[in-house]
mmCIF file with all atom_site columns, C-alpha atoms and ligand atoms in Angstrom:
data_model
loop_
_atom_site.group_PDB
_atom_site.id
_atom_site.type_symbol
_atom_site.label_atom_id
_atom_site.label_alt_id
_atom_site.label_comp_id
_atom_site.label_asym_id
_atom_site.label_entity_id
_atom_site.label_seq_id
_atom_site.pdbx_PDB_ins_code
_atom_site.Cartn_x
_atom_site.Cartn_y
_atom_site.Cartn_z
_atom_site.occupancy
_atom_site.B_iso_or_equiv
_atom_site.pdbx_formal_charge
_atom_site.auth_seq_id
_atom_site.auth_comp_id
_atom_site.auth_asym_id
_atom_site.auth_atom_id
_atom_site.pdbx_PDB_model_num
ATOM   1   C  CA  . MET A 1 1   ? 92.737  114.521 112.144 1.00 0.00 ? 1   MET A CA  1
ATOM   2   C  CA  . LYS A 1 2   ? 94.882  111.400 112.479 1.00 0.00 ? 2   LYS A CA  1
ATOM   3   C  CA  . VAL A 1 3   ? 94.298  107.706 111.884 1.00 0.00 ? 3   VAL A CA  1
ATOM   4   C  CA  . VAL A 1 4   ? 96.124  105.411 114.312 1.00 0.00 ? 4   VAL A CA  1
ATOM   5   C  CA  . LEU A 1 5   ? 96.236  101.747 113.357 1.00 0.00 ? 5   LEU A CA  1
ATOM   6   C  CA  . VAL A 1 6   ? 97.290  98.497  114.965 1.00 0.00 ? 6   VAL A CA  1
ATOM   7   C  CA  . GLY A 1 7   ? 99.660  96.127  113.209 1.00 0.00 ? 7   GLY A CA  1
ATOM   8   C  CA  . LEU A 1 8   ? 98.539  92.667  114.223 1.00 0.00 ? 8   LEU A CA  1
ATOM   9   C  CA  . ASN A 1 9   ? 95.463  92.153  116.353 1.00 0.00 ? 9   ASN A CA  1
ATOM   10  C  CA  . TYR A 1 10  ? 93.629  88.981  115.303 1.00 0.00 ? 10  TYR A CA  1
ATOM   11  C  CA  . ARG A 1 11  ? 94.791  85.517  116.295 1.00 0.00 ? 11  ARG A CA  1
ATOM   12  C  CA  . SER A 1 12  ? 93.611  84.179  112.913 1.00 0.00 ? 12  SER A CA  1
ATOM   13  C  CA  . HIS A 1 13  ? 95.650  86.777  110.984 1.00 0.00 ? 13  HIS A CA  1
ATOM   14  C  CA  . ALA A 1 14  ? 98.774  86.229  113.132 1.00 0.00 ? 14  ALA A CA  1
ATOM   15  C  CA  . LYS A 1 15  ? 98.500  82.537  112.289 1.00 0.00 ? 15  LYS A CA  1
ATOM   16  C  CA  . GLU A 1 16  ? 98.021  83.308  108.579 1.00 0.00 ? 16  GLU A CA  1
ATOM   17  C  CA  . LEU A 1 17  ? 101.236 85.363  108.569 1.00 0.00 ? 17  LEU A CA  1
ATOM   18  C  CA  . GLY A 1 18  ? 103.090 82.820  110.710 1.00 0.00 ? 18  GLY A CA  1
ATOM   19  C  CA  . MET A 1 19  ? 103.821 85.569  113.234 1.00 0.00 ? 19  MET A CA  1
ATOM   20  C  CA  . ARG A 1 20  ? 103.930 85.363  116.997 1.00 0.00 ? 20  ARG A CA  1
ATOM   21  C  CA  . VAL A 1 21  ? 101.239 87.131  118.985 1.00 0.00 ? 21  VAL A CA  1
ATOM   22  C  CA  . PRO A 1 22  ? 102.748 90.487  120.038 1.00 0.00 ? 22  PRO A CA  1
ATOM   23  C  CA  . GLU A 1 23  ? 103.098 91.362  123.739 1.00 0.00 ? 23  GLU A CA  1
ATOM   24  C  CA  . GLU A 1 24  ? 102.069 94.973  123.183 1.00 0.00 ? 24  GLU A CA  1
ATOM   25  C  CA  . PRO A 1 25  ? 100.122 96.561  120.312 1.00 0.00 ? 25  PRO A CA  1
ATOM   26  C  CA  . ILE A 1 26  ? 102.284 97.748  117.406 1.00 0.00 ? 26  ILE A CA  1
ATOM   27  C  CA  . ILE A 1 27  ? 100.804 101.067 116.315 1.00 0.00 ? 27  ILE A CA  1
ATOM   28  C  CA  . PHE A 1 28  ? 101.361 103.242 113.251 1.00 0.00 ? 28  PHE A CA  1
ATOM   29  C  CA  . LEU A 1 29  ? 99.749  106.230 111.530 1.00 0.00 ? 29  LEU A CA  1
ATOM   30  C  CA  . LYS A 1 30  ? 98.088  106.963 108.229 1.00 0.00 ? 30  LYS A CA  1
ATOM   31  C  CA  . PRO A 1 31  ? 98.059  110.610 107.066 1.00 0.00 ? 31  PRO A CA  1
ATOM   32  C  CA  . GLU A 1 32  ? 94.816  112.568 106.792 1.00 0.00 ? 32  GLU A CA  1
ATOM   33  C  CA  . THR A 1 33  ? 95.425  112.818 103.037 1.00 0.00 ? 33  THR A CA  1
ATOM   34  C  CA  . SER A 1 34  ? 94.959  109.032 102.691 1.00 0.00 ? 34  SER A CA  1
ATOM   35  C  CA  . VAL A 1 35  ? 91.350  109.246 103.921 1.00 0.00 ? 35  VAL A CA  1
ATOM   36  C  CA  . ILE A 1 36  ? 88.491  108.946 101.403 1.00 0.00 ? 36  ILE A CA  1
ATOM   37  C  CA  . GLY A 1 37  ? 84.769  108.287 101.777 1.00 0.00 ? 37  GLY A CA  1
ATOM   38  C  CA  . PRO A 1 38  ? 82.212  105.862 100.324 1.00 0.00 ? 38  PRO A CA  1
ATOM   39  C  CA  . GLY A 1 39  ? 82.221  105.795 96.520  1.00 0.00 ? 39  GLY A CA  1
ATOM   40  C  CA  . ASP A 1 40  ? 85.571  107.551 96.182  1.00 0.00 ? 40  ASP A CA  1
ATOM   41  C  CA  . ALA A 1 41  ? 88.180  105.727 94.107  1.00 0.00 ? 41  ALA A CA  1
ATOM   42  C  CA  . ILE A 1 42  ? 91.167  103.932 95.591  1.00 0.00 ? 42  ILE A CA  1
ATOM   43  C  CA  . ARG A 1 43  ? 93.955  105.011 93.238  1.00 0.00 ? 43  ARG A CA  1
ATOM   44  C  CA  . ILE A 1 44  ? 96.778  102.513 92.774  1.00 0.00 ? 44  ILE A CA  1
ATOM   45  C  CA  . PRO A 1 45  ? 99.954  104.419 91.920  1.00 0.00 ? 45  PRO A CA  1
ATOM   46  C  CA  . GLU A 1 46  ? 102.171 103.218 89.071  1.00 0.00 ? 46  GLU A CA  1
ATOM   47  C  CA  . GLY A 1 47  ? 104.896 100.712 89.873  1.00 0.00 ? 47  GLY A CA  1
ATOM   48  C  CA  . VAL A 1 48  ? 104.040 99.912  93.475  1.00 0.00 ? 48  VAL A CA  1
ATOM   49  C  CA  . GLY A 1 49  ? 103.557 96.149  93.012  1.00 0.00 ? 49  GLY A CA  1
ATOM   50  C  CA  . ARG A 1 50  ? 100.997 94.262  95.043  1.00 0.00 ? 50  ARG A CA  1
ATOM   51  C  CA  . VAL A 1 51  ? 98.330  96.296  96.857  1.00 0.00 ? 51  VAL A CA  1
ATOM   52  C  CA  . ASP A 1 52  ? 96.035  94.634  99.438  1.00 0.00 ? 52  ASP A CA  1
ATOM   53  C  CA  . TYR A 1 53  ? 92.720  95.407  101.104 1.00 0.00 ? 53  TYR A CA  1
ATOM   54  C  CA  . GLU A 1 54  ? 92.531  95.091  104.907 1.00 0.00 ? 54  GLU A CA  1
ATOM   55  C  CA  . GLY A 1 55  ? 88.992  95.361  106.264 1.00 0.00 ? 55  GLY A CA  1
ATOM   56  C  CA  . GLU A 1 56  ? 88.978  96.764  109.805 1.00 0.00 ? 56  GLU A CA  1
ATOM   57  C  CA  . ILE A 1 57  ? 86.798  98.020  112.643 1.00 0.00 ? 57  ILE A CA  1
ATOM   58  C  CA  . GLY A 1 58  ? 87.631  101.691 113.276 1.00 0.00 ? 58  GLY A CA  1
ATOM   59  C  CA  . VAL A 1 59  ? 86.747  103.678 116.386 1.00 0.00 ? 59  VAL A CA  1
ATOM   60  C  CA  . LEU A 1 60  ? 85.733  107.335 115.978 1.00 0.00 ? 60  LEU A CA  1
ATOM   61  C  CA  . ILE A 1 61  ? 86.840  109.634 118.814 1.00 0.00 ? 61  ILE A CA  1
ATOM   62  C  CA  . LYS A 1 62  ? 84.199  112.046 120.123 1.00 0.00 ? 62  LYS A CA  1
ATOM   63  C  CA  . LYS A 1 63  ? 86.259  114.436 122.247 1.00 0.00 ? 63  LYS A CA  1
ATOM   64  C  CA  . ASP A 1 64  ? 89.828  115.434 122.945 1.00 0.00 ? 64  ASP A CA  1
ATOM   65  C  CA  . CYS A 1 65  ? 91.268  113.085 125.538 1.00 0.00 ? 65  CYS A CA  1
ATOM   66  C  CA  . LYS A 1 66  ? 94.447  111.612 127.020 1.00 0.00 ? 66  LYS A CA  1
ATOM   67  C  CA  . ASP A 1 67  ? 95.191  108.687 129.385 1.00 0.00 ? 67  ASP A CA  1
ATOM   68  C  CA  . ILE A 1 68  ? 91.703  107.200 129.247 1.00 0.00 ? 68  ILE A CA  1
ATOM   69  C  CA  . PRO A 1 69  ? 91.310  103.965 131.255 1.00 0.00 ? 69  PRO A CA  1
ATOM   70  C  CA  . PRO A 1 70  ? 89.686  101.083 129.296 1.00 0.00 ? 70  PRO A CA  1
ATOM   71  C  CA  . GLU A 1 71  ? 86.499  101.223 131.368 1.00 0.00 ? 71  GLU A CA  1
ATOM   72  C  CA  . GLU A 1 72  ? 85.977  104.883 130.386 1.00 0.00 ? 72  GLU A CA  1
ATOM   73  C  CA  . VAL A 1 73  ? 86.536  104.496 126.637 1.00 0.00 ? 73  VAL A CA  1
ATOM   74  C  CA  . LEU A 1 74  ? 82.813  104.391 125.813 1.00 0.00 ? 74  LEU A CA  1
ATOM   75  C  CA  . ARG A 1 75  ? 82.608  107.945 127.143 1.00 0.00 ? 75  ARG A CA  1
ATOM   76  C  CA  . VAL A 1 76  ? 85.045  109.338 124.561 1.00 0.00 ? 76  VAL A CA  1
ATOM   77  C  CA  . ILE A 1 77  ? 83.946  107.545 121.399 1.00 0.00 ? 77  ILE A CA  1
ATOM   78  C  CA  . GLU A 1 78  ? 81.203  108.234 118.883 1.00 0.00 ? 78  GLU A CA  1
ATOM   79  C  CA  . GLY A 1 79  ? 81.080  104.562 117.864 1.00 0.00 ? 79  GLY A CA  1
ATOM   80  C  CA  . VAL A 1 80  ? 82.638  102.276 115.249 1.00 0.00 ? 80  VAL A CA  1
ATOM   81  C  CA  . VAL A 1 81  ? 83.194  102.777 111.516 1.00 0.00 ? 81  VAL A CA  1
ATOM   82  C  CA  . ALA A 1 82  ? 84.148  100.541 108.590 1.00 0.00 ? 82  ALA A CA  1
ATOM   83  C  CA  . LEU A 1 83  ? 87.715  101.150 107.439 1.00 0.00 ? 83  LEU A CA  1
ATOM   84  C  CA  . ASN A 1 84  ? 89.949  99.752  104.710 1.00 0.00 ? 84  ASN A CA  1
ATOM   85  C  CA  . ASP A 1 85  ? 93.674  99.846  105.586 1.00 0.00 ? 85  ASP A CA  1
ATOM   86  C  CA  . VAL A 1 86  ? 94.848  99.656  101.962 1.00 0.00 ? 86  VAL A CA  1
ATOM   87  C  CA  . THR A 1 87  ? 98.475  98.532  101.919 1.00 0.00 ? 87  THR A CA  1
ATOM   88  C  CA  . ALA A 1 88  ? 101.170 98.380  99.236  1.00 0.00 ? 88  ALA A CA  1
ATOM   89  C  CA  . ARG A 1 89  ? 102.452 94.982  100.399 1.00 0.00 ? 89  ARG A CA  1
ATOM   90  C  CA  . ASP A 1 90  ? 105.669 94.810  98.352  1.00 0.00 ? 90  ASP A CA  1
ATOM   91  C  CA  . ILE A 1 91  ? 106.696 98.279  99.531  1.00 0.00 ? 91  ILE A CA  1
ATOM   92  C  CA  . GLN A 1 92  ? 105.843 97.377  103.134 1.00 0.00 ? 92  GLN A CA  1
ATOM   93  C  CA  . LYS A 1 93  ? 108.288 94.456  102.960 1.00 0.00 ? 93  LYS A CA  1
ATOM   94  C  CA  . LYS A 1 94  ? 110.940 96.450  101.123 1.00 0.00 ? 94  LYS A CA  1
ATOM   95  C  CA  . ASP A 1 95  ? 110.890 99.529  103.376 1.00 0.00 ? 95  ASP A CA  1
ATOM   96  C  CA  . GLY A 1 96  ? 110.841 97.657  106.684 1.00 0.00 ? 96  GLY A CA  1
ATOM   97  C  CA  . GLN A 1 97  ? 108.528 100.348 108.061 1.00 0.00 ? 97  GLN A CA  1
ATOM   98  C  CA  . TRP A 1 98  ? 105.088 101.238 106.924 1.00 0.00 ? 98  TRP A CA  1
ATOM   99  C  CA  . THR A 1 99  ? 104.680 104.940 106.286 1.00 0.00 ? 99  THR A CA  1
ATOM   100 C  CA  . ARG A 1 100 ? 105.024 104.791 102.501 1.00 0.00 ? 100 ARG A CA  1
ATOM   101 C  CA  . ALA A 1 101 ? 103.208 101.464 102.030 1.00 0.00 ? 101 ALA A CA  1
ATOM   102 C  CA  . LYS A 1 102 ? 100.133 102.599 103.936 1.00 0.00 ? 102 LYS A CA  1
ATOM   103 C  CA  . GLY A 1 103 ? 100.292 106.344 103.398 1.00 0.00 ? 103 GLY A CA  1
ATOM   104 C  CA  . PHE A 1 104 ? 99.444  106.855 99.722  1.00 0.00 ? 104 PHE A CA  1
ATOM   105 C  CA  . ASP A 1 105 ? 96.569  109.214 98.917  1.00 0.00 ? 105 ASP A CA  1
ATOM   106 C  CA  . THR A 1 106 ? 93.216  107.321 98.900  1.00 0.00 ? 106 THR A CA  1
ATOM   107 C  CA  . PHE A 1 107 ? 94.613  104.364 100.897 1.00 0.00 ? 107 PHE A CA  1
ATOM   108 C  CA  . CYS A 1 108 ? 92.224  104.847 103.841 1.00 0.00 ? 108 CYS A CA  1
ATOM   109 C  CA  . PRO A 1 109 ? 88.527  104.534 102.920 1.00 0.00 ? 109 PRO A CA  1
ATOM   110 C  CA  . ILE A 1 110 ? 86.274  105.168 105.952 1.00 0.00 ? 110 ILE A CA  1
ATOM   111 C  CA  . SER A 1 111 ? 82.477  104.854 106.163 1.00 0.00 ? 111 SER A CA  1
ATOM   112 C  CA  . SER A 1 112 ? 80.640  108.149 106.561 1.00 0.00 ? 112 SER A CA  1
ATOM   113 C  CA  . GLU A 1 113 ? 78.201  106.585 109.027 1.00 0.00 ? 113 GLU A CA  1
ATOM   114 C  CA  . VAL A 1 114 ? 78.998  105.567 112.593 1.00 0.00 ? 114 VAL A CA  1
ATOM   115 C  CA  . LEU A 1 115 ? 77.602  102.661 114.582 1.00 0.00 ? 115 LEU A CA  1
ATOM   116 C  CA  . PRO A 1 116 ? 77.080  103.607 118.247 1.00 0.00 ? 116 PRO A CA  1
ATOM   117 C  CA  . ILE A 1 117 ? 78.279  101.053 120.801 1.00 0.00 ? 117 ILE A CA  1
ATOM   118 C  CA  . GLN A 1 118 ? 76.336  100.564 124.055 1.00 0.00 ? 118 GLN A CA  1
ATOM   119 C  CA  . ASN A 1 119 ? 78.702  98.124  125.736 1.00 0.00 ? 119 ASN A CA  1
ATOM   120 C  CA  . TRP A 1 120 ? 81.664  95.959  124.814 1.00 0.00 ? 120 TRP A CA  1
ATOM   121 C  CA  . ASP A 1 121 ? 79.822  92.689  125.414 1.00 0.00 ? 121 ASP A CA  1
ATOM   122 C  CA  . GLU A 1 122 ? 78.227  93.074  121.979 1.00 0.00 ? 122 GLU A CA  1
ATOM   123 C  CA  . GLU A 1 123 ? 80.233  91.207  119.351 1.00 0.00 ? 123 GLU A CA  1
ATOM   124 C  CA  . ILE A 1 124 ? 81.368  93.459  116.493 1.00 0.00 ? 124 ILE A CA  1
ATOM   125 C  CA  . PHE A 1 125 ? 81.923  91.876  113.077 1.00 0.00 ? 125 PHE A CA  1
ATOM   126 C  CA  . VAL A 1 126 ? 83.950  93.041  110.093 1.00 0.00 ? 126 VAL A CA  1
ATOM   127 C  CA  . LYS A 1 127 ? 83.473  91.585  106.625 1.00 0.00 ? 127 LYS A CA  1
ATOM   128 C  CA  . THR A 1 128 ? 85.261  92.452  103.399 1.00 0.00 ? 128 THR A CA  1
ATOM   129 C  CA  . TYR A 1 129 ? 83.833  91.832  99.924  1.00 0.00 ? 129 TYR A CA  1
ATOM   130 C  CA  . LEU A 1 130 ? 85.947  91.870  96.768  1.00 0.00 ? 130 LEU A CA  1
ATOM   131 C  CA  . ASN A 1 131 ? 83.746  92.159  93.663  1.00 0.00 ? 131 ASN A CA  1
ATOM   132 C  CA  . GLN A 1 132 ? 80.788  91.100  95.826  1.00 0.00 ? 132 GLN A CA  1
ATOM   133 C  CA  . ARG A 1 133 ? 82.518  87.924  97.028  1.00 0.00 ? 133 ARG A CA  1
ATOM   134 C  CA  . GLN A 1 134 ? 83.180  87.710  100.771 1.00 0.00 ? 134 GLN A CA  1
ATOM   135 C  CA  . VAL A 1 135 ? 86.924  87.455  101.416 1.00 0.00 ? 135 VAL A CA  1
ATOM   136 C  CA  . GLN A 1 136 ? 87.244  88.357  105.114 1.00 0.00 ? 136 GLN A CA  1
ATOM   137 C  CA  . CYS A 1 137 ? 85.097  87.777  108.171 1.00 0.00 ? 137 CYS A CA  1
ATOM   138 C  CA  . GLY A 1 138 ? 86.376  88.670  111.614 1.00 0.00 ? 138 GLY A CA  1
ATOM   139 C  CA  . SER A 1 139 ? 84.914  89.272  115.048 1.00 0.00 ? 139 SER A CA  1
ATOM   140 C  CA  . SER A 1 140 ? 86.000  91.450  117.938 1.00 0.00 ? 140 SER A CA  1
ATOM   141 C  CA  . SER A 1 141 ? 86.005  88.236  119.995 1.00 0.00 ? 141 SER A CA  1
ATOM   142 C  CA  . ASP A 1 142 ? 89.077  87.041  118.029 1.00 0.00 ? 142 ASP A CA  1
ATOM   143 C  CA  . MET A 1 143 ? 91.112  90.160  118.854 1.00 0.00 ? 143 MET A CA  1
ATOM   144 C  CA  . ILE A 1 144 ? 94.383  89.825  120.724 1.00 0.00 ? 144 ILE A CA  1
ATOM   145 C  CA  . PHE A 1 145 ? 93.911  93.273  122.310 1.00 0.00 ? 145 PHE A CA  1
ATOM   146 C  CA  . PRO A 1 146 ? 90.263  94.223  122.959 1.00 0.00 ? 146 PRO A CA  1
ATOM   147 C  CA  . ILE A 1 147 ? 89.037  97.559  121.568 1.00 0.00 ? 147 ILE A CA  1
ATOM   148 C  CA  . PRO A 1 148 ? 88.762  99.420  124.936 1.00 0.00 ? 148 PRO A CA  1
ATOM   149 C  CA  . TYR A 1 149 ? 92.302  98.332  125.806 1.00 0.00 ? 149 TYR A CA  1
ATOM   150 C  CA  . LEU A 1 150 ? 93.580  99.537  122.411 1.00 0.00 ? 150 LEU A CA  1
ATOM   151 C  CA  . VAL A 1 151 ? 91.972  102.966 122.646 1.00 0.00 ? 151 VAL A CA  1
ATOM   152 C  CA  . SER A 1 152 ? 93.296  103.309 126.192 1.00 0.00 ? 152 SER A CA  1
ATOM   153 C  CA  . PHE A 1 153 ? 96.771  102.224 125.040 1.00 0.00 ? 153 PHE A CA  1
ATOM   154 C  CA  . VAL A 1 154 ? 96.899  104.745 122.192 1.00 0.00 ? 154 VAL A CA  1
ATOM   155 C  CA  . SER A 1 155 ? 95.608  107.502 124.500 1.00 0.00 ? 155 SER A CA  1
ATOM   156 C  CA  . SER A 1 156 ? 98.491  106.762 126.873 1.00 0.00 ? 156 SER A CA  1
ATOM   157 C  CA  . VAL A 1 157 ? 100.895 107.603 124.042 1.00 0.00 ? 157 VAL A CA  1
ATOM   158 C  CA  . MET A 1 158 ? 99.279  110.572 122.321 1.00 0.00 ? 158 MET A CA  1
ATOM   159 C  CA  . THR A 1 159 ? 96.433  112.995 122.875 1.00 0.00 ? 159 THR A CA  1
ATOM   160 C  CA  . LEU A 1 160 ? 93.390  111.956 120.891 1.00 0.00 ? 160 LEU A CA  1
ATOM   161 C  CA  . ARG A 1 161 ? 91.335  114.649 119.196 1.00 0.00 ? 161 ARG A CA  1
ATOM   162 C  CA  . LYS A 1 162 ? 87.688  114.771 118.257 1.00 0.00 ? 162 LYS A CA  1
ATOM   163 C  CA  . GLY A 1 163 ? 87.441  113.197 114.794 1.00 0.00 ? 163 GLY A CA  1
ATOM   164 C  CA  . ASP A 1 164 ? 90.507  110.958 115.113 1.00 0.00 ? 164 ASP A CA  1
ATOM   165 C  CA  . VAL A 1 165 ? 90.045  107.315 114.158 1.00 0.00 ? 165 VAL A CA  1
ATOM   166 C  CA  . ILE A 1 166 ? 91.723  104.318 115.761 1.00 0.00 ? 166 ILE A CA  1
ATOM   167 C  CA  . SER A 1 167 ? 91.682  101.195 113.617 1.00 0.00 ? 167 SER A CA  1
ATOM   168 C  CA  . THR A 1 168 ? 91.891  97.848  115.323 1.00 0.00 ? 168 THR A CA  1
ATOM   169 C  CA  . GLY A 1 169 ? 93.646  95.501  112.890 1.00 0.00 ? 169 GLY A CA  1
ATOM   170 C  CA  . THR A 1 170 ? 92.535  93.141  110.147 1.00 0.00 ? 170 THR A CA  1
ATOM   171 C  CA  . PRO A 1 171 ? 91.371  89.507  110.424 1.00 0.00 ? 171 PRO A CA  1
ATOM   172 C  CA  . VAL A 1 172 ? 92.477  86.514  108.328 1.00 0.00 ? 172 VAL A CA  1
ATOM   173 C  CA  . GLY A 1 173 ? 91.950  86.646  104.545 1.00 0.00 ? 173 GLY A CA  1
ATOM   174 C  CA  . ILE A 1 174 ? 93.954  89.624  103.263 1.00 0.00 ? 174 ILE A CA  1
ATOM   175 C  CA  . GLY A 1 175 ? 94.464  89.652  99.503  1.00 0.00 ? 175 GLY A CA  1
ATOM   176 C  CA  . PRO A 1 176 ? 95.356  91.819  96.509  1.00 0.00 ? 176 PRO A CA  1
ATOM   177 C  CA  . ILE A 1 177 ? 93.231  94.364  94.640  1.00 0.00 ? 177 ILE A CA  1
ATOM   178 C  CA  . SER A 1 178 ? 93.691  95.584  91.063  1.00 0.00 ? 178 SER A CA  1
ATOM   179 C  CA  . ARG A 1 179 ? 92.327  98.356  88.898  1.00 0.00 ? 179 ARG A CA  1
ATOM   180 C  CA  . GLY A 1 180 ? 88.707  97.614  87.966  1.00 0.00 ? 180 GLY A CA  1
ATOM   181 C  CA  . ASP A 1 181 ? 87.934  95.849  91.258  1.00 0.00 ? 181 ASP A CA  1
ATOM   182 C  CA  . GLU A 1 182 ? 85.316  96.986  93.759  1.00 0.00 ? 182 GLU A CA  1
ATOM   183 C  CA  . VAL A 1 183 ? 85.965  96.489  97.447  1.00 0.00 ? 183 VAL A CA  1
ATOM   184 C  CA  . LYS A 1 184 ? 83.532  96.875  100.337 1.00 0.00 ? 184 LYS A CA  1
ATOM   185 C  CA  . VAL A 1 185 ? 84.079  96.711  104.097 1.00 0.00 ? 185 VAL A CA  1
ATOM   186 C  CA  . VAL A 1 186 ? 81.060  96.179  106.345 1.00 0.00 ? 186 VAL A CA  1
ATOM   187 C  CA  . VAL A 1 187 ? 81.114  96.536  110.147 1.00 0.00 ? 187 VAL A CA  1
ATOM   188 C  CA  . SER A 1 188 ? 78.090  95.232  112.022 1.00 0.00 ? 188 SER A CA  1
ATOM   189 C  CA  . VAL A 1 189 ? 76.668  94.828  115.503 1.00 0.00 ? 189 VAL A CA  1
ATOM   190 C  CA  . GLY A 1 190 ? 73.553  92.684  115.635 1.00 0.00 ? 190 GLY A CA  1
ATOM   191 C  CA  . LEU A 1 191 ? 71.349  93.823  112.749 1.00 0.00 ? 191 LEU A CA  1
ATOM   192 C  CA  . ARG A 1 192 ? 72.927  97.268  112.447 1.00 0.00 ? 192 ARG A CA  1
ATOM   193 C  CA  . SER A 1 193 ? 75.781  97.908  110.032 1.00 0.00 ? 193 SER A CA  1
ATOM   194 C  CA  . VAL A 1 194 ? 77.908  100.585 108.361 1.00 0.00 ? 194 VAL A CA  1
ATOM   195 C  CA  . GLU A 1 195 ? 79.950  100.166 105.204 1.00 0.00 ? 195 GLU A CA  1
ATOM   196 C  CA  . VAL A 1 196 ? 82.449  101.723 102.878 1.00 0.00 ? 196 VAL A CA  1
ATOM   197 C  CA  . PHE A 1 197 ? 82.428  100.737 99.223  1.00 0.00 ? 197 PHE A CA  1
ATOM   198 C  CA  . ASN A 1 198 ? 85.104  101.872 96.764  1.00 0.00 ? 198 ASN A CA  1
ATOM   199 C  CA  . PRO A 1 199 ? 86.089  101.246 93.161  1.00 0.00 ? 199 PRO A CA  1
ATOM   200 C  CA  . VAL A 1 200 ? 89.795  100.651 92.476  1.00 0.00 ? 200 VAL A CA  1
ATOM   201 C  CA  . ILE A 1 201 ? 91.382  102.606 89.624  1.00 0.00 ? 201 ILE A CA  1
HETATM 202 ZN ZN1 . LIG B 2 .   ? 95.733  97.014  108.963 1.00 0.00 ? 1   LIG B ZN1 1
#
């Protein structure tokens, strides 16, 4: 199983970082060993400096596929999940590429439940709570690259397998986590929602 993520996909977050809107999605991978479930601890390694939460909308792939056009993406996905793209920010800046910063064990909490999607007209929201205080709120309507386009784009690069997850970027409001914190990411469509909640140790 692989997790494919997008670097910068919300106008609000691009603005926050003072970065230009990219022409094409910047994608990267997190290893399977970074994935944890609800209730599992996010373990901050010694000496890594600042570590951030990034609440995101993930897409769970239902069947092996390649070169899927955007209008056929609904056919190959199970639905959306809540995902936390935990990032060692200082290391990300220092390394200049992201494998180490985003690849530590436990740095990819994913909800165990999936929210089915009927059509892409429904607005999908992602909210992040740090110690029960809301710190991020984003909507799929603020995305630079819409979800069907993103899944199609990634499938044009690599074969997607059943069980793979594509994460679609984080909105404005990223911030640090420390040992003792509790962080929760909630993804919702209308009144339905899925979440992943994790203590930080
Ligand atoms: Zn991210």
